[in-house]
Short mmCIF file of C-alpha atoms in Angstrom, two decimals:
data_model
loop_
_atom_site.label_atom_id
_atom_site.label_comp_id
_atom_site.label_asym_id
_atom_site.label_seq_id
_atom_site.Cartn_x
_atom_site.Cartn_y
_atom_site.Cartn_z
CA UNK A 1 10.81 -10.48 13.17
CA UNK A 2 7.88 -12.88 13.81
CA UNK A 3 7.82 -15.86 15.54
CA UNK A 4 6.23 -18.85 14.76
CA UNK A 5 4.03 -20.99 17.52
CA UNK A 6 5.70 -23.89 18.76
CA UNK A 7 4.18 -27.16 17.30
CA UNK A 8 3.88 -30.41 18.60
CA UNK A 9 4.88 -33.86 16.39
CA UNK A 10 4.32 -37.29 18.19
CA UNK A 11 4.41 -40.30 16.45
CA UNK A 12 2.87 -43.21 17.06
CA UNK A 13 -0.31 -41.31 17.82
CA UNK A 14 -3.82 -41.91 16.98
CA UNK A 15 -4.01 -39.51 14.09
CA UNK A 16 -2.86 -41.72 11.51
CA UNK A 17 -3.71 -45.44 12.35
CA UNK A 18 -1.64 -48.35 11.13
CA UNK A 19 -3.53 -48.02 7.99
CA UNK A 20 -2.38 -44.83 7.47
CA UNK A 21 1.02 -46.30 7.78
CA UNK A 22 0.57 -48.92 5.79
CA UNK A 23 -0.12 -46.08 3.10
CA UNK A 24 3.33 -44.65 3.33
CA UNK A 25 5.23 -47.09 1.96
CA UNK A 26 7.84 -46.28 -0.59
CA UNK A 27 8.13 -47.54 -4.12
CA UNK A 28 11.68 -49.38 -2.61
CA UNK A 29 8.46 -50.80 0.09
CA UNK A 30 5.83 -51.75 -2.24
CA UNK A 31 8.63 -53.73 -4.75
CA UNK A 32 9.91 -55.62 -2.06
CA UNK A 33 6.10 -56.69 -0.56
CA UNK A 34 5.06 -57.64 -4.18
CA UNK A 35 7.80 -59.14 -4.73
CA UNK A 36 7.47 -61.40 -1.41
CA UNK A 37 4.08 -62.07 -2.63
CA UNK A 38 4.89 -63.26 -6.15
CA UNK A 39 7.78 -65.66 -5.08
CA UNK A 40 5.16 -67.18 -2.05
CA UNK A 41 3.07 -67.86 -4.84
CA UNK A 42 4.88 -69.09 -7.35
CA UNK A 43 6.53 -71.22 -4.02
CA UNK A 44 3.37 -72.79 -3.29
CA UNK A 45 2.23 -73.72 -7.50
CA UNK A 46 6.12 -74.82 -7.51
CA UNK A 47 6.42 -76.94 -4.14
CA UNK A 48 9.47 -75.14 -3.91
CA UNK A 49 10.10 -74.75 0.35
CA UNK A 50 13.67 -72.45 0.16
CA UNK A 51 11.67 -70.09 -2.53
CA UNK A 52 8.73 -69.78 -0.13
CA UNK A 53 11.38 -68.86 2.57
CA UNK A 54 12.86 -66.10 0.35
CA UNK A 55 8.92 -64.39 -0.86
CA UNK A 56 7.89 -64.52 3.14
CA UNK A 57 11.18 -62.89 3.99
CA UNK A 58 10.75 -60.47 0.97
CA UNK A 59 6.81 -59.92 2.12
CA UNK A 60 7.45 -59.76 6.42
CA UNK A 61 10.28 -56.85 5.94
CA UNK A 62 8.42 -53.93 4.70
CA UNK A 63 5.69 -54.69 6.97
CA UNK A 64 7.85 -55.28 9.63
CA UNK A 65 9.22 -51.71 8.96
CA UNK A 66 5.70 -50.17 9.07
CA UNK A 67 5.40 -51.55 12.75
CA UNK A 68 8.34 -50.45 13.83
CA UNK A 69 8.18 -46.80 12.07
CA UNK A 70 4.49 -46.89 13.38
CA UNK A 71 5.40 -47.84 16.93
CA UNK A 72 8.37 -45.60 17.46
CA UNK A 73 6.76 -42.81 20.02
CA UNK A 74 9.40 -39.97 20.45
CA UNK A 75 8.04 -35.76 20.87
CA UNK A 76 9.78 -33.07 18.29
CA UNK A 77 8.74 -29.46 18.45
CA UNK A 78 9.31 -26.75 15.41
CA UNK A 79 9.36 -23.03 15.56
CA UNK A 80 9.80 -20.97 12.53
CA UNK A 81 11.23 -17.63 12.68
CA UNK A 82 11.13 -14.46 9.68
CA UNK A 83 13.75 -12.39 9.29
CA UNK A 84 12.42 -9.78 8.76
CA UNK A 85 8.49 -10.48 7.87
CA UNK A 86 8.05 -7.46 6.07
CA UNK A 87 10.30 -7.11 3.03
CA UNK A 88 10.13 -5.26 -0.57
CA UNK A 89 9.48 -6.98 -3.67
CA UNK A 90 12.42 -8.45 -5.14
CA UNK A 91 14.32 -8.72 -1.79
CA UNK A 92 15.10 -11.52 0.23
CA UNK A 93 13.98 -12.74 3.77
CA UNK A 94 15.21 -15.59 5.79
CA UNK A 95 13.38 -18.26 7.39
CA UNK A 96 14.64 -19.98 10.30
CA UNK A 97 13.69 -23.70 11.19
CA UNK A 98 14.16 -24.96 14.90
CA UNK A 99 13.64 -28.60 15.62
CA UNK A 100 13.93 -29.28 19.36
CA UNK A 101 13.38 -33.18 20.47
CA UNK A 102 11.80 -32.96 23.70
CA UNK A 103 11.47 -37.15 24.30
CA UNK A 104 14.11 -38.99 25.99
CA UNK A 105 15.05 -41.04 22.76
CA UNK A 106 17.06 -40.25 20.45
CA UNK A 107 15.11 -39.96 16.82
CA UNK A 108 15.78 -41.32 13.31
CA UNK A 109 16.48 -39.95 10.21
CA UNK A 110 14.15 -36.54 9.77
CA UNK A 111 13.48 -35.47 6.27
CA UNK A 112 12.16 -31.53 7.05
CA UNK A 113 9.62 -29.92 4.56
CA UNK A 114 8.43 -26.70 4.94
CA UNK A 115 5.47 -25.01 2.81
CA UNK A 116 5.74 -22.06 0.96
CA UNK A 117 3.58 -20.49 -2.30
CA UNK A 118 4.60 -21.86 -5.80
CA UNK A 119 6.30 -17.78 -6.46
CA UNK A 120 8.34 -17.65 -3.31
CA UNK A 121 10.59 -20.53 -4.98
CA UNK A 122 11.05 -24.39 -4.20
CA UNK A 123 9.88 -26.10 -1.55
CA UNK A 124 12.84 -26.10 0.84
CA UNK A 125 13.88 -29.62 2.26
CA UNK A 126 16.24 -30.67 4.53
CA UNK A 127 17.73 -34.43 6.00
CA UNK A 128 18.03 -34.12 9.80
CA UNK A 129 20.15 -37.64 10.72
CA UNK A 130 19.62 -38.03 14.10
CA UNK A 131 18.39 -35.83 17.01
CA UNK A 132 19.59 -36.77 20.76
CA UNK A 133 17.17 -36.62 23.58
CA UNK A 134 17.12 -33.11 24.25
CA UNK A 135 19.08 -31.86 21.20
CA UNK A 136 18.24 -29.27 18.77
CA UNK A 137 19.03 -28.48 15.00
CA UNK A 138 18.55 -25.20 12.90
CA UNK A 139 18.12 -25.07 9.87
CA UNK A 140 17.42 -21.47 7.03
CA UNK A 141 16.58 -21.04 3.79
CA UNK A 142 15.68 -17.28 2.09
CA UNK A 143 12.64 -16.60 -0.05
CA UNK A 144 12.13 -14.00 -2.22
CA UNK A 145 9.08 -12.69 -4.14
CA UNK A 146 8.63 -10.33 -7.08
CA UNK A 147 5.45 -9.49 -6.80
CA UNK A 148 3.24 -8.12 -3.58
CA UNK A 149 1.23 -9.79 -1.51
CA UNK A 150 0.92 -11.69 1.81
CA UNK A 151 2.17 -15.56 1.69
CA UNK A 152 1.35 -17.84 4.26
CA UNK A 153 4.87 -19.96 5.17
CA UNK A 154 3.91 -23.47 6.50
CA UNK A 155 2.49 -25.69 8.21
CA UNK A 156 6.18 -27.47 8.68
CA UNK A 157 5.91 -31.12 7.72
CA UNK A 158 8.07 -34.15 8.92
CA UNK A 159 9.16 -36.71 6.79
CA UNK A 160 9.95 -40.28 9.20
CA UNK A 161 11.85 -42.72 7.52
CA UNK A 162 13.32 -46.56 8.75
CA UNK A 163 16.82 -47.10 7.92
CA UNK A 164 15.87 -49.80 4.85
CA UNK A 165 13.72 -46.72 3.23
CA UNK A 166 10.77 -48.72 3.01
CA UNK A 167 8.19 -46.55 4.78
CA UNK A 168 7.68 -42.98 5.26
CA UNK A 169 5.05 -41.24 7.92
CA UNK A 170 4.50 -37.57 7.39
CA UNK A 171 3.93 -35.35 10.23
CA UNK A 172 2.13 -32.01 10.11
CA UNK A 173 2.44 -29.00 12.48
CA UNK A 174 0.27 -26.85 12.82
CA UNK A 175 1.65 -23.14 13.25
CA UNK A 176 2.45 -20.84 10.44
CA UNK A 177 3.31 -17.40 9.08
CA UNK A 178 3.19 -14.94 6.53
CA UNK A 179 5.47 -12.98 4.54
CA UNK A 180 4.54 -9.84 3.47
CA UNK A 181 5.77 -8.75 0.15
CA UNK A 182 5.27 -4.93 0.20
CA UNK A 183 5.57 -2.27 -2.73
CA UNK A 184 9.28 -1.50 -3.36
CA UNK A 185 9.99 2.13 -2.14
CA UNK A 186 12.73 4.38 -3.85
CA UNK A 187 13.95 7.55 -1.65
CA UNK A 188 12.38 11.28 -2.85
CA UNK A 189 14.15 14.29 -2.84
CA UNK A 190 13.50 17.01 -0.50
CA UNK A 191 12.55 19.82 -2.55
CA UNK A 192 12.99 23.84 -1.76
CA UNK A 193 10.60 26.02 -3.48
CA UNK A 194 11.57 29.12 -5.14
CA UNK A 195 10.20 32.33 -2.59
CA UNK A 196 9.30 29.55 0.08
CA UNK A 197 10.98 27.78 3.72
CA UNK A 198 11.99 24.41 3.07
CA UNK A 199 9.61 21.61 3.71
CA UNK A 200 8.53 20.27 6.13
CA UNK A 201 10.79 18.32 8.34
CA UNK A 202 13.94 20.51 8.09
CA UNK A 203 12.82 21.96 11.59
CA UNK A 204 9.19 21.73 11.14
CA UNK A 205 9.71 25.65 11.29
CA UNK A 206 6.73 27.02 9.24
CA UNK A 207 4.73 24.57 7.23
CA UNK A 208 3.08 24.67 10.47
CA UNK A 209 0.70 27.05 11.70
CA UNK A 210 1.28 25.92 15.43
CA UNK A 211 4.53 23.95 14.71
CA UNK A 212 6.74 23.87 17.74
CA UNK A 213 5.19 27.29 18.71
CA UNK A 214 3.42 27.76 22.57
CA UNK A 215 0.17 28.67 22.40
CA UNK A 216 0.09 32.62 23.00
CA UNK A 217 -3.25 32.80 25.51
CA UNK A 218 -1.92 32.32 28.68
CA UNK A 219 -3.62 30.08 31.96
CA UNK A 220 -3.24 30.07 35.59
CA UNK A 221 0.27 29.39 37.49
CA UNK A 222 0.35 25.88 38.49
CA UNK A 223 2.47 24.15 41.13
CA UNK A 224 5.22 23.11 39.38
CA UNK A 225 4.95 25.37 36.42
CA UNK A 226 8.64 26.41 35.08
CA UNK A 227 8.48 30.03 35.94
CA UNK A 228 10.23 31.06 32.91
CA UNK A 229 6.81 30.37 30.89
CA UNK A 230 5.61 33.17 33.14
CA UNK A 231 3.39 35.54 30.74
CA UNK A 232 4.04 39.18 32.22
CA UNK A 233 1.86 40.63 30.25
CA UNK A 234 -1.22 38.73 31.30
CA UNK A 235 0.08 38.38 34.37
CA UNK A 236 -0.36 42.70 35.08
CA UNK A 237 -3.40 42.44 33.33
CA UNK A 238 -5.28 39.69 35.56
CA UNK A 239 -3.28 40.61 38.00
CA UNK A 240 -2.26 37.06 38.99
CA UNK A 241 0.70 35.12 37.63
CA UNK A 242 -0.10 33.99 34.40
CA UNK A 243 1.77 30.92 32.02
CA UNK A 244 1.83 30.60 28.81
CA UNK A 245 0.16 27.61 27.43
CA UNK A 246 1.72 24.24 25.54
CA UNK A 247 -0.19 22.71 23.16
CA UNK A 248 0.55 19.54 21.09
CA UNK A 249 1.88 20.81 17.76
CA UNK A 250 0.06 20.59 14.99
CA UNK A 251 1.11 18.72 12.00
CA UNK A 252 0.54 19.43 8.35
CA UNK A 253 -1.67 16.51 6.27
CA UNK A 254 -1.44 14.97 3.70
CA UNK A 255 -3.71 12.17 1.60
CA UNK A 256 -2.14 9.87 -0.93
CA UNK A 257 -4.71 9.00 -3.62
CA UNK A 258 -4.58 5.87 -5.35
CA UNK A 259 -6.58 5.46 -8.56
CA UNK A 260 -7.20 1.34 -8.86
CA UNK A 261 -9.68 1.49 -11.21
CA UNK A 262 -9.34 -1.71 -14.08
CA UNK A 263 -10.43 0.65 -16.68
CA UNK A 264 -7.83 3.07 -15.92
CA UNK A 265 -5.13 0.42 -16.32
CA UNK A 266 -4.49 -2.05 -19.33
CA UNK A 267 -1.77 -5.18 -18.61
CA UNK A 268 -0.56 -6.33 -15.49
CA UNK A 269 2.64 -7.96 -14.28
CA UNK A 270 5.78 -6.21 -11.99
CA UNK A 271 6.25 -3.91 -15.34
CA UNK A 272 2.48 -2.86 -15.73
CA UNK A 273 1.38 0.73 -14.94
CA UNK A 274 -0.89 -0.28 -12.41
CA UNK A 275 2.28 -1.83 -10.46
CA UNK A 276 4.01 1.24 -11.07
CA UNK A 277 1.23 3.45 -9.43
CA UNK A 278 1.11 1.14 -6.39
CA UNK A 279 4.80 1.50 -5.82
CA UNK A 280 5.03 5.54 -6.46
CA UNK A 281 1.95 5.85 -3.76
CA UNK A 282 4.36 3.81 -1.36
CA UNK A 283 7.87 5.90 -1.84
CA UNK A 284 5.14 9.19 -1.44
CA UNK A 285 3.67 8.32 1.82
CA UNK A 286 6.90 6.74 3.58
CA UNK A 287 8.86 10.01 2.08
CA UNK A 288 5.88 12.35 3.50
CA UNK A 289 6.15 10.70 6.92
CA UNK A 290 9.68 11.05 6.77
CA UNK A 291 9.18 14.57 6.51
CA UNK A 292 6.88 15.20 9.39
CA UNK A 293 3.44 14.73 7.80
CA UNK A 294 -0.02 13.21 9.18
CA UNK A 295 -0.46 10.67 5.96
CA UNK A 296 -3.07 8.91 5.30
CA UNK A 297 -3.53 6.32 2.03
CA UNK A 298 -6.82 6.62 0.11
CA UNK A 299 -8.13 4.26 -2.80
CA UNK A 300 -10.88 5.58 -5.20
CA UNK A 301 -13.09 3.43 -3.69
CA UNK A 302 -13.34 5.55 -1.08
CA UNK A 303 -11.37 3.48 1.62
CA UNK A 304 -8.67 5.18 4.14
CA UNK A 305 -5.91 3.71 5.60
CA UNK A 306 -5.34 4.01 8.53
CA UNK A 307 -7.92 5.22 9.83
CA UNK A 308 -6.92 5.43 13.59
CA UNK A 309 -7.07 9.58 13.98
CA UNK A 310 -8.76 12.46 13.12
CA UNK A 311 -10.61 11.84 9.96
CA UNK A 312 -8.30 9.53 9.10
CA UNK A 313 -4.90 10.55 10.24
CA UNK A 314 -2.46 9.07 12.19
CA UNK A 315 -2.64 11.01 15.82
CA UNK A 316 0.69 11.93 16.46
CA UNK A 317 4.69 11.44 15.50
CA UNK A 318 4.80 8.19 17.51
CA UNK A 319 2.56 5.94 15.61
CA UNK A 320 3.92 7.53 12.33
CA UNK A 321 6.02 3.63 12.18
CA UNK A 322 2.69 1.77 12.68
CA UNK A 323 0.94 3.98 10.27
CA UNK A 324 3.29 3.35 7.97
CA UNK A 325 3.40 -0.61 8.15
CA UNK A 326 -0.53 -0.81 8.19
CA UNK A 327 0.23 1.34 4.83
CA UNK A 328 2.59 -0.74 3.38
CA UNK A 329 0.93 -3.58 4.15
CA UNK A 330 -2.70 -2.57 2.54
CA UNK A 331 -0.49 -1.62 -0.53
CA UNK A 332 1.06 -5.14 -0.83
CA UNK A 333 -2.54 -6.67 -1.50
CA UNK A 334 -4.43 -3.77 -3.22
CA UNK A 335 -5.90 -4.51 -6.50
CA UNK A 336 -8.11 -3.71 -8.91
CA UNK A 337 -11.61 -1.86 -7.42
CA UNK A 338 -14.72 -3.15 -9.27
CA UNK A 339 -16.20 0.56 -9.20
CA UNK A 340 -15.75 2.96 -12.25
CA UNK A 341 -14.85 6.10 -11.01
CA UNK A 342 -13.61 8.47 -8.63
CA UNK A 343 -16.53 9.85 -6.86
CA UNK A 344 -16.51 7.99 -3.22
CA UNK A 345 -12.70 9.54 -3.25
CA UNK A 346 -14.14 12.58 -3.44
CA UNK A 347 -16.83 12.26 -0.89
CA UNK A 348 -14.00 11.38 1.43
CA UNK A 349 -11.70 14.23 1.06
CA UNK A 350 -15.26 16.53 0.77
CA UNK A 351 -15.64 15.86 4.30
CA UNK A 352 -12.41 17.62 5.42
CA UNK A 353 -10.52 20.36 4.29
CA UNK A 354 -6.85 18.66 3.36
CA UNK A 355 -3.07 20.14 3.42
CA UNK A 356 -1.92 18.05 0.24
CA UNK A 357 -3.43 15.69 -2.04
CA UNK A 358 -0.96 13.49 -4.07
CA UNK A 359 -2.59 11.50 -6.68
CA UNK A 360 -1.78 8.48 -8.80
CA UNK A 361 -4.29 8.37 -11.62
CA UNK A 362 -4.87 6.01 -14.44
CA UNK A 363 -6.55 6.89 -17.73
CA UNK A 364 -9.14 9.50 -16.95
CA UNK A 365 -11.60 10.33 -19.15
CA UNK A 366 -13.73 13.43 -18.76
CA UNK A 367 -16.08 12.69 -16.20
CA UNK A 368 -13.16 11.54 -14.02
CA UNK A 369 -11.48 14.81 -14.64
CA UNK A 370 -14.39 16.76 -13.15
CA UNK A 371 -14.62 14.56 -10.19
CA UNK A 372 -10.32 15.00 -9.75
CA UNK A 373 -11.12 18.82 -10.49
CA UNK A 374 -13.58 19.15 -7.57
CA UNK A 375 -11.35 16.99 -5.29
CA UNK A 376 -8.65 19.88 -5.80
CA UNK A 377 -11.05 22.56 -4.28
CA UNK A 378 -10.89 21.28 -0.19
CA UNK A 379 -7.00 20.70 -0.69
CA UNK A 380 -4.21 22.93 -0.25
CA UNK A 381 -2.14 22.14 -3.26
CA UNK A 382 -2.64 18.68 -5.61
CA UNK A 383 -0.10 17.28 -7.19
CA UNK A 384 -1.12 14.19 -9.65
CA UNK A 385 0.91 11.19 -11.46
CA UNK A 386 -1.28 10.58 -14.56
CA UNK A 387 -0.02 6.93 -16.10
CA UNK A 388 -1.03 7.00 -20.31
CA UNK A 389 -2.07 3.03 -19.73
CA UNK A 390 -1.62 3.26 -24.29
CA UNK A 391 1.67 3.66 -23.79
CA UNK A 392 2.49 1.40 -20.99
CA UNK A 393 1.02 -1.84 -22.60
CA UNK A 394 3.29 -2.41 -24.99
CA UNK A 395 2.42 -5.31 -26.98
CA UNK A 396 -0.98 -5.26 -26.85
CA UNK A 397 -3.23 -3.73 -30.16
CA UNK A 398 -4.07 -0.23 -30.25
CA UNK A 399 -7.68 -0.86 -30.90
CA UNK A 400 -7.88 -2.48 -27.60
CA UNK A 401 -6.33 0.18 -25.69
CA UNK A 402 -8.81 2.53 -23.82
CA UNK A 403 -8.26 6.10 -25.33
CA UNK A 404 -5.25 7.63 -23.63
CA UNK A 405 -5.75 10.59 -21.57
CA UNK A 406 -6.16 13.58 -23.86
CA UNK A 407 -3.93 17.01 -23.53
CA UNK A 408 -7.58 18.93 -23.18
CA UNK A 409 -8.28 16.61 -20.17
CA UNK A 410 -4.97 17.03 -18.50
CA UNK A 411 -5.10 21.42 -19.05
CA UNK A 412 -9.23 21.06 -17.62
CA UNK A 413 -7.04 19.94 -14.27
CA UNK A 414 -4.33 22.51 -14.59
CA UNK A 415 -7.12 24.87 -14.01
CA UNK A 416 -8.58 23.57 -11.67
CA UNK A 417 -5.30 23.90 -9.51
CA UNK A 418 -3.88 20.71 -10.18
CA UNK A 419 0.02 20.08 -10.81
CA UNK A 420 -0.30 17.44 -13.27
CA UNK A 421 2.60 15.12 -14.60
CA UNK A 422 2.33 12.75 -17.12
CA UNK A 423 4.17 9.50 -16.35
CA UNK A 424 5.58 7.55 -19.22
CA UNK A 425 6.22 4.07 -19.80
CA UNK A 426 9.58 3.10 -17.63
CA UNK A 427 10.06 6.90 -16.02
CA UNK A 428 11.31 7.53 -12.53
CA UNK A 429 9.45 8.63 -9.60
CA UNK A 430 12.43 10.73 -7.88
CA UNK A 431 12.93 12.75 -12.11
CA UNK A 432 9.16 12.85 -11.83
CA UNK A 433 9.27 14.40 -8.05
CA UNK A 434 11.39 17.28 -9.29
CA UNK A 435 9.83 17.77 -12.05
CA UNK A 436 6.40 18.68 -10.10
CA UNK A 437 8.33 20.96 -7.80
CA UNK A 438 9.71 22.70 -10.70
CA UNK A 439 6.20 23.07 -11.95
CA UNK A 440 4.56 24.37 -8.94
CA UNK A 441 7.50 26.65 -8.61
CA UNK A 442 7.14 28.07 -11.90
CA UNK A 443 3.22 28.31 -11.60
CA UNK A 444 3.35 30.83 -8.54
CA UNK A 445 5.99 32.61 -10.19
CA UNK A 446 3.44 33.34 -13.15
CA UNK A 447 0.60 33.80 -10.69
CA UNK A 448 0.19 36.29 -7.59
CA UNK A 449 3.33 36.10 -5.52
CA UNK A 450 3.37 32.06 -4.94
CA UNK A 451 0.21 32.11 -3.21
CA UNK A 452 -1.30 28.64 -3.29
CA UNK A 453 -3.00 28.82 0.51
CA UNK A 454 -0.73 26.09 1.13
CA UNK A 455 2.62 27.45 3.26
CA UNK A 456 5.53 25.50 3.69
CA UNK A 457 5.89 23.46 0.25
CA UNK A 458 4.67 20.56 -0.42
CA UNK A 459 8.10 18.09 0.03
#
C-alpha cells in the first residue's frame, strides 16, 4: 500500500495570472465573447443602441466569469492511495483519490483528472459538485497493465469550472506514484527425488549441512546458559562445565540466471519467449525462497540482485520478503542487455562456489555453450530452460530467424553436468519443473548412486 504526499491546490494564486485565465476559456466562452464582439460592431456600423446592449452583454459575461473563477481563493488537498502498488501483469490495482477542502468556503463544481500511462487504460475523470468547508470526497478507479514495468500515477489535476461553463482553470498537484507491474508468477511443485530427503523446506532437515543442527565444539558455561546444552563430554575433558555452541543455520543457495541477450531472443510482446523467460525466472526464485533458499537473481550481464549479503545473498530468513520484492521489481523492468554473451555471468558465479544454478537461456550458439558449460563446474547441480526463439516467433520468416539451438549444443551441456530442458512455444513452467526432476532423477540412477555433490534436491 503506498501513500501518496498530500498536495496543495489554491486558486487564485500567482501561478497562473489573469492571462492564464483568460486562456481557459471554453469553446461555450469564446462563442459567446465573439459573438458580443460581432453584434457591438455591427451595433456601432448600424446605429443600432438595443443591439449594442445585447453584443456588450454577450462580450462582459465570459469575462466576467474569468474574474470571478480567477478571484475565487478556496485550499483543496489530494492524496492518492495504491492498493496494492505491487501487482502481476494482467491483474488489477486500485487507486484511491481523497479530496479534502481545507478553506472555510464551500467550493464549486470540481472536475478531477488523474494521470496515468496510455497502457494502464483511460484517463480516469470524475465531477466533484460541491465540497463544504471542511468536507471530503473519495473517489477509485482500478488499473491494470499487461505488460511489466514501473508507471508513474499522477500528478492529480483539477478542473475549476463557473456555473455558465464558460471558463475552466486547471490545477496541478504535485505528488505522485508508481505502479509496479511485476512478472506474473505461477506456483512450482515441490519435487522428491528418487534415493533422496525431500527438499528443502519440508523441515530444512538435510539439504543443510548445519541446518537446524548446534554446532558440536563446545564453549565455556555462561551465566544464564540453559544447563541442558551442558556438553559432558567436554566438560570431563577440560574439566570445567562446558556448552554446546548455537550457530545461525546455514542455508542452502541458489542463483537464478537470466539470459537477456537480443540475439538470443527474436519477437517481443506478452507472448514472446523473452517474456516467457522473465516470468519462469520469477515463479523460480519466489518458489526457491518459499522453500528455504538464499536466492539471488543474476542477468548475463553480470549484474546480481540483491546484492545485500554474502556474495550476493540475502543474509538471513527475515529479509527473504524484501529480497524478494527488490527481485520482482528488477524483473518488471529488465530488458534486453546490449552485450553478446554470457561471460560476465560466469565471472560472477566463478567467484563463489554455488548450491544451484537455474538458468533461463535463449538461443545459444557454441561459444555460449562453453561459457554455460564452465558456469556448471562451481555449482552444485544446474538445471537450464533453453527457449528455441525459431519456434517461438511464429510469423516471422525462417531466413530471419537466428539458427535454433542445435541437439549437439544442448548434449555438449548434458556433459558438462547440466539438466537441460528445451522449452517450446506456449509450454508450462510447473510440466517443465517436473520434467527436470524426472531428469535429474533418472541421471543419478544411470550414474554412481545419485551422487551429484549436491544433497538435499534441488526443489
Amino acid at each position: 500500500m503506498t501513500a501518496g504526499e498530500p498536495g496543495a491546490v489554491q486558486d487564485g494564486s500567482s501561478k497562473g495570472g489573469l492571462r492564464a485565465a483568460l486562456g481557459g476559456l471554453t469553446t461555450r466562452g469564446r462563442s459567446f465573447l465573439a459573438a458580443g464582439v460581432a453584434a457591438a460592431v455591427c451595433a456601432y456600423v448600424l446605429g443600432q443602441a438595443d443591439l449594442l446592449r445585447v453584443g456588450l452583454l454577450l462580450a462582459v459575461l465570459p469575462l466576467v466569469c474569468v474574474i470571478v473563477l480567477y478571484r475565487t481563493r478556496y485550499r483543496v488537498t489530494g492524496t492518492r492511495r495504491l492498493t496494492p502498488s505491487r501487482v502481476p501483469t494482467g491483474s488489477e490495482a486500485r487507486v484511491h483519490l481523497r479530496m479534502d477542502n481545507v478553506s472555510r468556503l464551500p467550493t464549486g463544481l470540481l472536475m478531477l483528472q488523474d494521470r496515468v500511462p496510455y497502457v494502464l487504460g483511460p484517463r480516469p475523470r470524475f465531477v466533484l459538485d460541491r465540497v463544504e468547508a471542511g468536507g471530503r470526497r473519495e473517489v477509485s478507479y482500478r488499473v491494470r497493465s499487461d505488460l511489466r514495468g514501473r508507471y508513474p500515477l499522477g500528478p492529480l489535476q483539477l478542473r475549476l469550472s463557473d456555473p455558465f461553463g464558460m471558463c475552466e482553470l486547471t490545477r496541478s498537484f504535485s505528488a505522485y506514484d508508481t505502479l509496479v507491474v511485476i512478472p506474473r508468477t505461477v506456483p512450482l511443485p515441490a519435487l522428491r527425488l528418487a534415493g533422496e530427503a525431500s527438499g528443502y523446506g519440508d523441515g530444512r532437515q538435510r539439504s543443510l549441512a548445519l541446518a537446524g543442527e548446534d554446532d558440536i565444539i563446545p564453549r565455556g558455561y555462561r551465566h544464564g546458559d540453559d544447563l541442558r546444552r551442558v556438553h559432558w563430554r567436554s566438560t570431563a575433558r577440560y574439566g570445567e562445565l562446558m556448552v554446546r555452541r548455537e550457530e545461525q543455520p546455514q542455508r542452502a543457495r541458489c542463483t537464478v540466471l537470466l539470459d537477456t541477450r537480443q540475439v538470443g531472443y527474436v519477437g517481443a510482446g506478452p507472448d514472446s519467449a523473452f517474456e516467457w523467460a522473465v516470468s519462469g525466472a520469477a515463479s523460480a526464485l519466489v518458489h526457491m525462497l518459499e522453500r528455504g533458499f538464499a536466492v539471488r537473481l543474476l542477468t548475463d550481464d553480470g549484474n546480481a540482485v540483491p546484492g545485500n549479503g554474502s556474495d550476493g545473498f540475502a543474509g538471513s530468513t527475515q529479509e527473504s520478503a524484501d529480497s524478494a520484492g527488490l527481485m520482482l521489481d528488477t524483473l518488471a523492468v529488465v530488458d534486453h542487455s546490449d552485450g553478446g554473451g554470457l561471460s560476465r555471468a560466469h565471472d560472477v558465479l566463478r567467484g563463489s562456489n554455488e548450491g544451484l544454478l537455474i538458468a533461463f537461456f535463449g538461443d545459444l550458439d557454441e561459444e555460449q555453450v562453453s561459457v554455460a558449460a564452465r558456469m556448471r563446474q562451481r555449482t552444485g547441480a544446474a538445471v537450464a530452460f533453453v527457449l528455441d526463439s525459431a519456434r517461438w516467433s511464429g510469423g516471422v520468416e525462417p531466413s530471419a530467424m537466428p539458427a535454433a539451438p542445435a541437439e549437439e549444443r544442448l548434449r555438449q551441456m548434458r556433459e558438462a553436468g547440466w539438466i537441460v530442458v528445451p522449452v517450446p512455444p506456449g509450454a508450462e513452467l510447473p510440466a517443465l519443473w517436473q520434467l527436470a526432476g524426472r531428469t535429474r532423477t533418472d541421471t543419478e540412477s544411470a550414474g554412481n548412486g545419485g551422487s551429484t555433490g549436491f544433497p538435499g534436491g534441488w526443489s
